[in-house]
Coordinates of C-alpha atoms in Angstrom, one line a residue:
Chain A
X257 CA -26.3 -25.1 -8.8
X258 CA -23.6 -27.5 -9.9
X259 CA -22.1 -24.7 -12.1
X260 CA -21.8 -22.4 -9.1
X261 CA -20.2 -25.2 -7.1
X262 CA -17.6 -25.9 -9.8
X263 CA -16.8 -22.2 -10.0
X264 CA -16.3 -22.0 -6.2
X265 CA -14.2 -25.2 -6.3
X266 CA -12.1 -23.8 -9.1
X267 CA -11.4 -20.6 -7.1
X268 CA -10.5 -22.6 -4.0
X269 CA -8.1 -24.8 -6.0
X270 CA -6.5 -21.7 -7.5
X271 CA -6.1 -20.2 -4.1
X272 CA -4.4 -23.3 -2.7
X273 CA -2.1 -23.4 -5.7
X274 CA -1.2 -19.7 -5.2
X275 CA -0.5 -20.4 -1.5
X276 CA 1.8 -23.2 -2.5
X277 CA 3.7 -21.1 -5.0
X278 CA 3.9 -18.3 -2.5
X279 CA 5.4 -20.6 0.1
X280 CA 7.9 -21.7 -2.5
X281 CA 8.9 -18.1 -3.2
X282 CA 9.2 -17.3 0.5
X283 CA 11.4 -20.3 1.0
X284 CA 13.4 -20.5 -2.2
X285 CA 13.5 -16.8 -2.9
X286 CA 16.0 -16.5 -0.1
X287 CA 18.2 -19.1 -1.8
X288 CA 18.1 -17.5 -5.2
X289 CA 18.9 -14.0 -4.0
X290 CA 22.6 -13.0 -4.0
X291 CA 24.1 -13.0 -0.5
X292 CA 24.3 -15.8 1.9
X293 CA 22.4 -16.2 5.1
X294 CA 25.4 -17.3 7.0
X295 CA 27.4 -14.2 5.9
X296 CA 24.5 -12.0 6.7
X297 CA 24.2 -13.4 10.3
X298 CA 27.8 -14.1 11.2
X299 CA 29.4 -11.2 9.3
X300 CA 32.2 -11.4 6.8
X301 CA 34.9 -12.0 9.4
X302 CA 33.6 -15.4 10.5
X303 CA 36.1 -18.2 10.5
X304 CA 35.4 -21.1 8.1
X305 CA 34.8 -23.5 11.1
X306 CA 32.0 -21.3 12.6
X307 CA 30.4 -20.9 9.2
X308 CA 30.4 -24.7 8.6
X309 CA 29.0 -25.3 12.1
X310 CA 26.3 -22.7 11.6
X311 CA 25.4 -24.2 8.2
X312 CA 25.2 -27.7 9.7
X313 CA 23.0 -26.5 12.6
X314 CA 20.5 -24.9 10.3
X315 CA 20.6 -27.7 7.8
X316 CA 22.0 -25.4 5.1
X317 CA 24.3 -28.2 3.9
X318 CA 21.3 -30.2 2.7
X319 CA 20.0 -29.6 -0.9
X320 CA 17.2 -27.0 -1.1
X321 CA 14.3 -29.3 -2.1
X322 CA 14.9 -31.5 0.9
X323 CA 14.9 -28.5 3.2
X324 CA 11.8 -27.1 1.6
X325 CA 9.9 -30.3 2.1
X326 CA 11.0 -30.5 5.7
X327 CA 10.1 -26.8 6.3
X328 CA 6.7 -27.1 4.7
X329 CA 6.0 -30.3 6.7
X330 CA 6.9 -28.6 9.9
X331 CA 4.8 -25.5 9.0
X332 CA 1.7 -27.7 8.3
X333 CA 2.1 -29.1 11.8
X334 CA 2.5 -25.7 13.3
X335 CA 6.3 -26.0 13.7
X336 CA 8.2 -23.0 12.2
X337 CA 11.6 -23.9 13.6
X338 CA 13.7 -21.8 16.0
X339 CA 14.4 -18.1 16.0
X340 CA 18.1 -17.2 15.2
X341 CA 18.0 -14.3 17.5
X342 CA 16.9 -15.9 20.8
X343 CA 16.7 -19.6 20.0
X344 CA 13.0 -19.7 21.0
X345 CA 10.4 -21.8 19.2
X346 CA 8.9 -19.5 16.5
X347 CA 5.4 -20.9 17.0
X348 CA 5.5 -19.8 20.6
X349 CA 6.6 -16.3 19.6
X350 CA 4.1 -16.0 16.9
X351 CA 1.0 -17.5 18.5
X352 CA 0.1 -14.8 21.0
X353 CA 1.2 -12.0 18.7
X354 CA -0.9 -13.1 15.8
X355 CA -3.9 -13.3 18.1
X356 CA -3.2 -9.7 19.1
X357 CA -2.9 -8.6 15.5
X358 CA -6.2 -10.3 14.6
X359 CA -7.8 -8.7 17.7
X360 CA -6.7 -5.2 16.6
X361 CA -7.9 -5.8 13.0
X362 CA -11.2 -7.2 14.2
X363 CA -11.9 -4.1 16.4
X364 CA -11.0 -1.8 13.5
X365 CA -13.3 -3.8 11.2
X366 CA -16.2 -3.6 13.8
X367 CA -15.9 0.2 13.8
X368 CA -15.1 0.8 10.1
X369 CA -17.5 -1.5 8.3
X370 CA -20.8 -0.1 9.7
X371 CA -19.4 3.4 9.6
X372 CA -18.4 3.1 5.9
X373 CA -21.7 1.6 4.8
X374 CA -23.7 4.2 6.7
X375 CA -21.7 7.1 5.4
X376 CA -21.9 5.7 1.9
X377 CA -25.7 5.3 2.0
X378 CA -26.0 8.8 3.4
X379 CA -23.7 10.3 0.7
X380 CA -25.8 8.5 -1.9
X381 CA -29.0 9.7 -0.3
X382 CA -27.9 13.4 -0.1
X383 CA -26.1 13.3 -3.3
X384 CA -24.5 16.6 -4.4
X385 CA -25.3 18.2 -1.1
X386 CA -22.7 19.9 1.1
X387 CA -22.5 16.8 3.2
X388 CA -21.7 14.6 0.1
X389 CA -19.1 17.0 -1.2
X390 CA -17.3 17.5 2.1
X391 CA -17.2 13.8 2.8
X392 CA -15.7 13.3 -0.7
X393 CA -12.9 15.7 -0.1
X394 CA -12.1 14.3 3.4
X395 CA -12.0 10.7 2.1
X396 CA -9.9 11.6 -0.9
X397 CA -7.3 13.2 1.3
X398 CA -7.3 10.5 3.9
X399 CA -6.5 8.0 1.1
X400 CA -3.4 10.0 0.4
X401 CA -2.1 10.3 3.9
X402 CA 0.6 8.0 5.2
X403 CA -0.6 5.8 8.1
X404 CA 1.9 7.2 10.5
X405 CA 0.7 10.8 9.8
X406 CA -2.9 9.8 10.8
X407 CA -1.6 7.9 13.8
X408 CA 0.5 10.8 15.2
X409 CA -2.3 13.3 14.6
X410 CA -4.6 11.1 16.6
X411 CA -2.0 10.7 19.3
X412 CA -1.5 14.5 19.5
X413 CA -5.3 15.3 19.8
X414 CA -6.7 12.3 21.6
X415 CA -3.8 11.2 23.8
X416 CA -1.6 14.2 24.5
X417 CA -4.1 17.2 24.3
X418 CA -7.3 15.6 25.4
X419 CA -5.8 12.6 27.3
X420 CA -8.7 10.3 26.5
X421 CA -6.8 7.3 25.2
X422 CA -3.3 5.9 26.0
X423 CA -0.7 6.7 23.3
X424 CA 1.0 3.3 23.8
X425 CA -1.2 0.3 23.5
X426 CA 0.6 -2.4 25.5
X427 CA -1.8 -5.3 26.1
X428 CA -1.2 -8.6 27.9
X429 CA -3.1 -11.8 28.1
X430 CA -4.5 -11.1 31.6
X431 CA -6.3 -7.9 30.7
X432 CA -10.1 -7.8 30.8
X433 CA -11.8 -7.4 27.4
X434 CA -13.0 -3.9 27.9
X435 CA -9.6 -2.7 29.1
X436 CA -8.0 -4.3 26.0
X437 CA -10.5 -2.6 23.7
X438 CA -9.8 0.7 25.5
X439 CA -6.1 0.3 25.0
X440 CA -6.2 -0.6 21.3
X441 CA -8.7 2.2 20.5
X442 CA -6.2 4.6 19.0
X443 CA -4.5 2.1 16.6
X444 CA -8.0 0.8 15.7
X445 CA -9.2 4.3 15.0
X446 CA -6.1 4.9 12.8
X447 CA -6.8 1.8 10.8
X448 CA -10.4 2.8 10.5
X449 CA -9.6 6.2 9.0
X450 CA -7.3 4.5 6.5
X451 CA -9.8 2.0 5.2
X452 CA -13.1 3.7 5.6
X453 CA -12.6 6.0 2.7
X454 CA -12.3 3.3 0.1
X455 CA -15.2 1.3 1.4
X456 CA -17.4 4.4 1.7
X457 CA -16.7 5.6 -1.9
X458 CA -17.4 2.1 -3.3
X459 CA -20.7 1.9 -1.4
X460 CA -21.8 5.3 -2.7
X461 CA -20.7 4.5 -6.2
X462 CA -22.5 1.1 -6.4
X463 CA -25.7 2.6 -5.0
X464 CA -25.6 5.5 -7.4
X465 CA -25.0 3.1 -10.3
X466 CA -28.3 1.5 -9.6
X467 CA -30.3 4.6 -9.3
X468 CA -30.7 4.9 -13.0
X469 CA -32.3 1.4 -13.4
X470 CA -36.0 1.1 -14.3
X471 CA -37.1 -0.6 -11.1
X472 CA -35.8 2.4 -9.1
X473 CA -37.7 4.7 -11.4
X474 CA -40.8 2.5 -10.8
X475 CA -40.3 2.9 -7.0
X476 CA -39.9 6.6 -7.5
X477 CA -43.2 6.8 -9.5
X478 CA -45.0 4.9 -6.8
X479 CA -44.2 7.8 -4.6
X480 CA -41.8 6.0 -2.1
X481 CA -39.6 8.2 -0.1
X482 CA -35.9 8.6 -1.1
X483 CA -34.6 6.9 2.0
X484 CA -36.9 3.9 1.5
X485 CA -35.9 3.5 -2.1
X486 CA -32.2 3.6 -1.3
X487 CA -32.3 1.4 1.8
X488 CA -34.9 -1.2 0.7
X489 CA -34.6 -1.2 -3.1
X490 CA -31.1 -0.1 -4.1
X491 CA -28.9 -1.4 -1.2
X492 CA -29.8 -5.1 -1.4
X493 CA -28.8 -5.2 -5.0
X494 CA -25.7 -3.2 -4.4
X495 CA -24.5 -5.7 -1.7
X496 CA -22.3 -7.9 -3.9
X497 CA -19.8 -5.2 -4.9
X498 CA -20.0 -3.7 -1.3
X499 CA -19.2 -7.1 0.3
X500 CA -16.4 -7.6 -2.1
X501 CA -14.8 -4.3 -1.3
X502 CA -15.2 -4.8 2.4
X503 CA -13.4 -8.1 2.4
X504 CA -10.6 -6.7 0.3
X505 CA -10.2 -3.9 2.8
X506 CA -10.2 -6.4 5.6
X507 CA -7.3 -8.1 3.8
X508 CA -5.6 -4.7 3.7
X509 CA -6.3 -4.2 7.4
X510 CA -4.3 -7.3 8.3
X511 CA -1.3 -6.1 6.3
X512 CA -1.8 -2.4 7.2
X513 CA -1.4 -3.2 10.9
X514 CA 2.4 -3.5 10.4
X515 CA 3.1 0.3 10.5
X516 CA 0.3 1.1 13.0
X517 CA 1.7 -1.6 15.4
X518 CA 5.1 0.0 15.2
X519 CA 3.7 3.5 16.0
X520 CA 1.7 2.3 19.0
X521 CA 4.3 -0.3 20.2
X522 CA 1.5 -2.9 20.0
X523 CA 2.7 -6.4 20.7
X524 CA 1.4 -7.9 17.4
X525 CA 2.9 -9.9 14.6
X526 CA 3.7 -6.8 12.5
X527 CA 6.0 -5.5 15.2
X528 CA 7.7 -8.8 15.5
X529 CA 8.1 -9.0 11.7
X530 CA 9.7 -5.6 11.5
X531 CA 12.1 -6.3 14.4
X532 CA 13.1 -9.6 12.8
X533 CA 13.8 -7.9 9.4
X534 CA 16.1 -5.4 11.2
X535 CA 17.8 -8.3 13.1
X536 CA 17.8 -10.4 9.9
X537 CA 16.3 -13.3 11.8
X538 CA 15.4 -15.2 8.6
X539 CA 13.3 -18.1 10.0
X540 CA 11.0 -15.6 11.9
X541 CA 10.8 -13.4 8.8
X542 CA 9.8 -16.4 6.7
X543 CA 7.2 -17.5 9.2
X544 CA 5.6 -14.1 9.6
X545 CA 5.7 -13.5 5.9
X546 CA 3.9 -16.8 5.2
X547 CA 1.2 -16.0 7.8
X548 CA 0.6 -12.5 6.5
X549 CA 0.6 -13.7 2.9
X550 CA -1.7 -16.6 3.7
X551 CA -4.2 -14.4 5.6
X552 CA -4.2 -11.9 2.7
X553 CA -4.7 -14.7 0.1
X554 CA -7.5 -16.4 2.1
X555 CA -9.4 -13.1 2.5
X556 CA -9.1 -12.2 -1.1
X557 CA -10.3 -15.7 -1.9
X558 CA -13.2 -15.2 0.4
X559 CA -14.0 -12.0 -1.5
X560 CA -14.0 -13.9 -4.8
X561 CA -16.2 -16.7 -3.5
X562 CA -18.6 -14.3 -1.9
X563 CA -19.0 -12.3 -5.0
X564 CA -19.8 -15.5 -6.9
X565 CA -22.3 -16.6 -4.2
X566 CA -24.0 -13.2 -4.0
X567 CA -24.5 -12.9 -7.8
X568 CA -28.2 -13.6 -8.3
X569 CA -27.6 -14.5 -12.0
X570 CA -25.4 -17.4 -10.9
X571 CA -27.6 -18.4 -7.9
X572 CA -30.8 -18.6 -9.9
X573 CA -29.9 -19.8 -13.4
X574 CA -32.7 -19.9 -15.9
Chain B
X154 CA 2.4 29.4 -24.1
X155 CA -1.0 31.0 -24.7
X156 CA -2.6 27.6 -24.8
X157 CA -0.9 26.8 -21.5
X158 CA -2.4 29.8 -19.8
X159 CA -5.8 29.0 -21.3
X160 CA -5.5 25.5 -20.0
X161 CA -4.6 26.7 -16.6
X162 CA -7.5 29.1 -16.5
X163 CA -9.9 26.3 -17.1
X164 CA -8.5 24.1 -14.3
X165 CA -10.5 23.7 -11.2
X166 CA -9.1 25.2 -7.9
X167 CA -8.1 21.8 -6.6
X168 CA -5.9 21.2 -9.7
X169 CA -4.3 24.7 -9.4
X170 CA -3.5 24.0 -5.8
X171 CA -2.0 20.6 -6.7
X172 CA 0.1 22.1 -9.5
X173 CA 1.3 24.9 -7.1
X174 CA 2.3 22.3 -4.5
X175 CA 4.3 20.3 -7.1
X176 CA 6.1 23.3 -8.5
X177 CA 7.1 24.5 -5.0
X178 CA 8.3 21.0 -4.0
X179 CA 10.4 20.6 -7.2
X180 CA 11.8 24.1 -6.7
X181 CA 12.8 23.3 -3.1
X182 CA 14.3 20.0 -4.2
X183 CA 16.4 21.6 -6.9
X184 CA 17.7 24.5 -4.9
X185 CA 18.1 22.7 -1.5
X186 CA 21.7 23.8 -0.9
X187 CA 20.9 27.5 -1.6
X188 CA 17.8 27.5 0.6
X189 CA 19.2 26.0 3.7
X190 CA 21.3 27.7 6.4
X191 CA 23.3 24.6 7.4
X192 CA 24.6 21.3 5.8
X193 CA 22.4 18.2 5.4
X194 CA 23.9 16.2 8.3
X195 CA 25.7 19.0 10.1
X196 CA 25.2 19.0 13.9
X197 CA 24.6 22.6 14.8
X198 CA 23.1 22.7 18.3
X199 CA 22.0 20.6 21.2
X200 CA 19.2 18.0 20.9
X201 CA 15.6 19.0 20.5
X202 CA 16.0 22.7 20.6
X203 CA 12.7 24.6 20.4
X204 CA 11.5 26.7 17.5
X205 CA 12.9 30.2 17.3
X206 CA 16.2 32.1 17.0
X207 CA 18.9 30.4 14.9
X208 CA 16.8 27.3 14.2
X209 CA 13.4 28.3 12.7
X210 CA 11.9 24.9 13.3
X211 CA 14.2 23.8 16.1
X212 CA 16.7 20.9 16.0
X213 CA 16.2 17.1 15.8
X214 CA 17.2 14.2 18.0
X215 CA 20.9 14.7 17.2
X216 CA 21.0 18.5 17.2
X217 CA 20.7 19.0 13.4
X218 CA 18.7 21.9 12.0
X219 CA 15.1 20.7 11.3
X220 CA 14.4 23.1 8.5
X221 CA 17.6 22.1 6.7
X222 CA 16.7 18.4 7.0
X223 CA 13.2 19.1 5.8
X224 CA 14.5 20.8 2.6
X225 CA 17.1 18.1 1.9
X226 CA 14.4 15.5 2.6
X227 CA 12.4 16.9 -0.3
X228 CA 15.4 16.3 -2.6
X229 CA 16.1 12.7 -1.4
X230 CA 12.6 11.3 -0.9
X231 CA 11.1 12.8 -4.0
X232 CA 14.2 12.0 -6.1
X233 CA 14.3 8.4 -5.1
X234 CA 10.5 8.0 -5.5
X235 CA 10.7 9.5 -8.9
X236 CA 13.5 7.3 -10.1
X237 CA 11.7 4.2 -8.7
X238 CA 8.5 5.1 -10.5
X239 CA 10.3 5.7 -13.8
X240 CA 12.0 2.3 -13.5
X241 CA 8.7 0.6 -12.6
X242 CA 7.1 2.1 -15.7
X243 CA 10.0 1.1 -17.9
X244 CA 9.8 -2.5 -16.7
X245 CA 6.0 -2.8 -16.4
X246 CA 5.2 -0.8 -19.6
X247 CA 7.7 -2.7 -21.6
X248 CA 6.5 -6.2 -20.6
X249 CA 2.9 -5.1 -20.7
X250 CA 3.1 -4.0 -24.3
X251 CA 5.3 -7.0 -25.2
X252 CA 2.7 -9.3 -23.7
X253 CA -0.2 -8.0 -25.8
X254 CA 1.9 -7.5 -29.0
X255 CA 3.3 -11.0 -29.0
X256 CA 0.3 -12.7 -27.3
X257 CA 0.2 -16.5 -26.9
X258 CA 2.5 -18.2 -24.4
X259 CA 4.6 -15.0 -23.7
X260 CA 1.4 -13.3 -22.5
X261 CA 0.3 -16.3 -20.4
X262 CA 3.7 -16.7 -18.7
X263 CA 4.1 -13.0 -17.9
X264 CA 0.5 -12.9 -16.7
X265 CA 0.9 -15.8 -14.3
X266 CA 4.2 -14.4 -12.9
X267 CA 2.5 -11.1 -12.2
X268 CA -0.5 -12.9 -10.6
X269 CA 1.8 -14.6 -8.1
X270 CA 3.8 -11.5 -7.3
X271 CA 0.5 -9.6 -6.7
X272 CA -0.8 -12.3 -4.4
X273 CA 1.7 -11.3 -1.7
X274 CA 1.1 -7.9 -0.1
X275 CA 3.8 -5.5 -1.4
X276 CA 5.0 -4.3 2.0
X277 CA 5.4 -7.9 3.3
X278 CA 7.2 -9.0 0.1
X279 CA 9.5 -5.9 0.1
X280 CA 10.5 -6.6 3.8
X281 CA 11.3 -10.2 3.0
X282 CA 13.6 -9.2 0.1
X283 CA 15.2 -6.4 2.1
X284 CA 16.0 -8.9 4.9
X285 CA 18.4 -10.7 2.5
X286 CA 19.7 -7.9 0.3
X287 CA 20.1 -5.3 3.0
X288 CA 18.9 -1.7 2.6
X289 CA 21.0 0.4 0.2
X290 CA 19.5 3.0 -2.2
X291 CA 20.0 1.0 -5.4
X292 CA 18.5 -2.2 -3.8
X293 CA 15.6 -0.1 -2.5
X294 CA 14.9 1.4 -6.0
X295 CA 15.1 -1.9 -7.9
X296 CA 13.1 -3.9 -5.4
X297 CA 10.2 -1.4 -5.2
X298 CA 10.3 -0.8 -8.9
X299 CA 10.0 -4.5 -9.7
X300 CA 7.1 -5.0 -7.2
X301 CA 5.3 -1.9 -8.4
X302 CA 5.8 -2.7 -12.1
X303 CA 3.2 -5.5 -11.7
X304 CA 0.5 -2.9 -11.4
X305 CA 1.9 -1.0 -14.4
X306 CA 2.0 -4.3 -16.4
X307 CA -1.6 -5.0 -15.7
X308 CA -2.7 -1.5 -16.8
X309 CA -0.4 -1.4 -19.9
X310 CA -1.7 -4.8 -20.9
X311 CA -5.3 -3.9 -20.4
X312 CA -5.0 -0.6 -22.3
X313 CA -3.0 -2.0 -25.2
X314 CA -5.2 -5.1 -25.6
X315 CA -7.8 -2.9 -27.3
X316 CA -5.2 -1.2 -29.5
X317 CA -3.3 -4.2 -30.9
X318 CA -6.5 -5.5 -32.6
X319 CA -7.1 -2.3 -34.4
X320 CA -6.6 -2.1 -38.2
X321 CA -3.6 0.2 -38.3
X322 CA -1.6 -2.2 -36.1
X323 CA -2.7 -5.1 -38.4
X324 CA -1.6 -2.9 -41.4
X325 CA 1.8 -2.3 -39.8
X326 CA 2.3 -6.0 -39.2
X327 CA 1.3 -6.8 -42.8
X328 CA 3.8 -4.3 -44.0
X329 CA 6.4 -6.5 -42.4
X330 CA 7.4 -4.1 -39.6
X331 CA 9.3 -5.6 -36.7
X332 CA 7.9 -6.1 -33.3
X333 CA 9.8 -3.2 -31.8
X334 CA 8.6 -0.8 -34.5
X335 CA 5.0 -1.9 -33.8
X336 CA 5.3 -1.5 -30.1
X337 CA 7.2 1.8 -30.2
X338 CA 5.4 3.6 -33.1
X339 CA 1.9 2.2 -33.1
X340 CA 0.9 0.8 -29.7
X341 CA 2.8 3.0 -27.2
X342 CA 1.7 6.4 -28.5
X343 CA -2.0 5.3 -28.4
X344 CA -1.7 4.0 -24.9
X345 CA -0.2 7.1 -23.4
X346 CA -3.0 9.1 -21.6
X347 CA -4.0 6.4 -19.2
X348 CA -0.4 5.5 -18.5
X349 CA 0.5 9.1 -17.8
X350 CA -2.4 9.4 -15.2
X351 CA -1.3 6.1 -13.7
X352 CA 2.3 7.5 -13.4
X353 CA 1.0 10.2 -11.0
X354 CA -0.9 7.6 -8.9
X355 CA 2.0 5.2 -8.9
X356 CA 4.4 8.0 -7.9
X357 CA 2.1 8.7 -4.8
X358 CA 2.1 5.0 -4.0
X359 CA 5.9 4.6 -4.3
X360 CA 6.4 7.8 -2.4
X361 CA 4.2 6.7 0.5
X362 CA 5.8 3.2 0.4
X363 CA 9.4 4.5 0.6
X364 CA 8.3 6.8 3.5
X365 CA 6.7 3.9 5.3
X366 CA 9.9 1.8 4.9
X367 CA 12.0 4.6 6.1
X368 CA 9.6 5.1 9.0
X369 CA 10.1 1.5 9.9
X370 CA 13.9 2.0 9.8
X371 CA 14.3 -0.1 6.6
X372 CA 14.3 2.6 3.9
X373 CA 16.9 5.3 3.4
X374 CA 19.6 5.0 5.9
X375 CA 21.1 7.8 8.1
X376 CA 22.6 10.3 7.8
X377 CA 20.6 10.9 4.6
X378 CA 17.7 13.3 5.4
X379 CA 14.4 11.6 4.6
X380 CA 10.9 12.5 5.7
X381 CA 9.9 9.0 6.8
X382 CA 12.9 8.5 9.1
X383 CA 12.6 12.1 10.4
X384 CA 9.1 11.3 11.7
X385 CA 10.5 8.2 13.4
X386 CA 13.6 9.9 14.9
X387 CA 11.6 12.8 16.4
X388 CA 8.4 10.9 17.3
X389 CA 9.1 11.2 21.1
X390 CA 8.4 15.0 20.8
X391 CA 4.8 14.3 20.1
X392 CA 4.2 13.1 23.6
X393 CA 5.1 16.6 24.9
X394 CA 2.5 18.1 22.6
X395 CA 5.2 19.4 20.1
X396 CA 4.1 19.2 16.5
X397 CA 7.5 19.1 14.9
X398 CA 7.4 15.4 14.0
X399 CA 4.2 16.1 12.1
X400 CA 6.0 18.5 9.7
X401 CA 7.8 15.8 7.6
X402 CA 4.7 13.6 7.8
X403 CA 2.6 16.6 6.7
X404 CA 5.0 17.3 3.9
X405 CA 4.5 13.8 2.6
X406 CA 0.7 14.1 2.9
X407 CA 0.6 17.5 1.1
X408 CA 2.5 16.3 -1.9
X409 CA 0.4 13.1 -2.4
X410 CA -2.8 15.1 -2.1
X411 CA -1.5 17.6 -4.6
X412 CA -0.5 15.0 -7.1
X413 CA -3.9 13.2 -6.7
X414 CA -5.7 16.5 -7.4
X415 CA -3.7 17.0 -10.6
X416 CA -4.2 13.4 -11.7
X417 CA -7.9 13.7 -11.1
X418 CA -8.1 16.8 -13.3
X419 CA -5.9 15.2 -16.0
X420 CA -8.2 12.1 -16.1
X421 CA -11.2 14.2 -16.6
X422 CA -9.6 16.2 -19.4
X423 CA -8.3 13.2 -21.3
X424 CA -11.2 10.9 -20.9
X425 CA -13.6 13.7 -21.9
X426 CA -15.9 12.3 -19.2
X427 CA -18.0 14.7 -17.3
X428 CA -18.4 14.4 -13.6
X429 CA -20.8 11.7 -12.5
X430 CA -22.8 14.2 -10.5

């Protein structure tokens, strides 16, 4: 048991270290790259006085390490500084939007995870049948489609032709839960289609991998039905890789929302991020970048830890 | 030539389809000026004209011919994605092989750098860098190539790890061959098949990535015709039930599906693996 705890602790420490290095890159990367923030914002025709005033206001005249420590200290207390574009507190801007993004990702996860596991189990159960083959072709193609293609096809069929869901998902804080779910349905479905393929294929592969093992043959010889063998005997043992791939896909969901949010004009963090990149609003870009990267790293870390914890050889050492 | 025909005959229908798609795309990309009725950014009519006379696929949001833009888009989008993938392979492959051949601290340092770069999602990282450097074609190519080369590095390192410990590499070293000779003549030729297959997959990824950036308005800049930005510019049409904006998006999807099919076939051929079925 101590061995497993040390392994988890090691992973956590490594994750924290990665986060620290990433925050350094996000902050200092901007320093090291050619091109000056002042020039980017004010344009090349700015007078030396305005440039100096601007630099003083942002604290750009201080040495980098001082500014990094101040910035990191602020971030840890939830203070990301002010936006260059509209002078508002970034934490205010980001708070609601990040909650919206998480909401969208959560809805997509609630739909896609059970769907992917069920389809994977069914494909393993009816291996080599027409169902298995057609699902294989469909998932292979959906992996190769750009997100916006899937999104616009859904808009065309479900919003324009059939008029079931709204094509623009504008949500606000005062909406009731069901109304919110209804409005984010199309973006959630798009995300589902994008991630379900990978999860489903992994579920199928890890179950089929197990089907050759002796204890499955034993169950077969006992005369158990195919569905019972797969659901009761193979699935529990295939859970570790399945959980791992699910969490990795959840990490992808949080990042993949960027494009989907733009298509559906959804007021999430991804939309804000893209807008700020276009406006070159560096403090907002840094803040959103840090939040996205942190979410991604934390979810990948969770996948690592879960796969350690769900490994029976590590859990019950001899 | 005979061998080629024999090889093609043995290919599954999906691979034939993929090859056909690739050939058509390359042809269109090369002969774009011959195939199009108008110039790339020439305004020839009013905005959003419907399909039909004069403009086979109608016109876009500025009154440019849609078909012409689509054909030129093949040239620009595929060309840039191809250049980026090549650069990514040069960087990633070079450092990957260097890491395994030299080993020791070089391997450690390169490995850790790649770990950190891969810890940040590619799209987020690319957007961060493009904020500072601005979006021009050379910047786009270099930034995406460097970010993508991390994946190539991992693969090149994993593949060549098993090769550098083999006897013939040891023999070459004992003969006193230099590091470049060992990499270029011994390790590289033997790591080729997986790297070639990976090239196809990476190309798809880069292609989708550039299209996504263009779609966000941060990739290729107007008036260059590019499929991602064409979807973005004409997206309003979709709310009227017009499928025109789906054409460039579909063109992207078709090419990636085609390349994936061919890569799938190639992997089966070179690995000698039979289907798991």
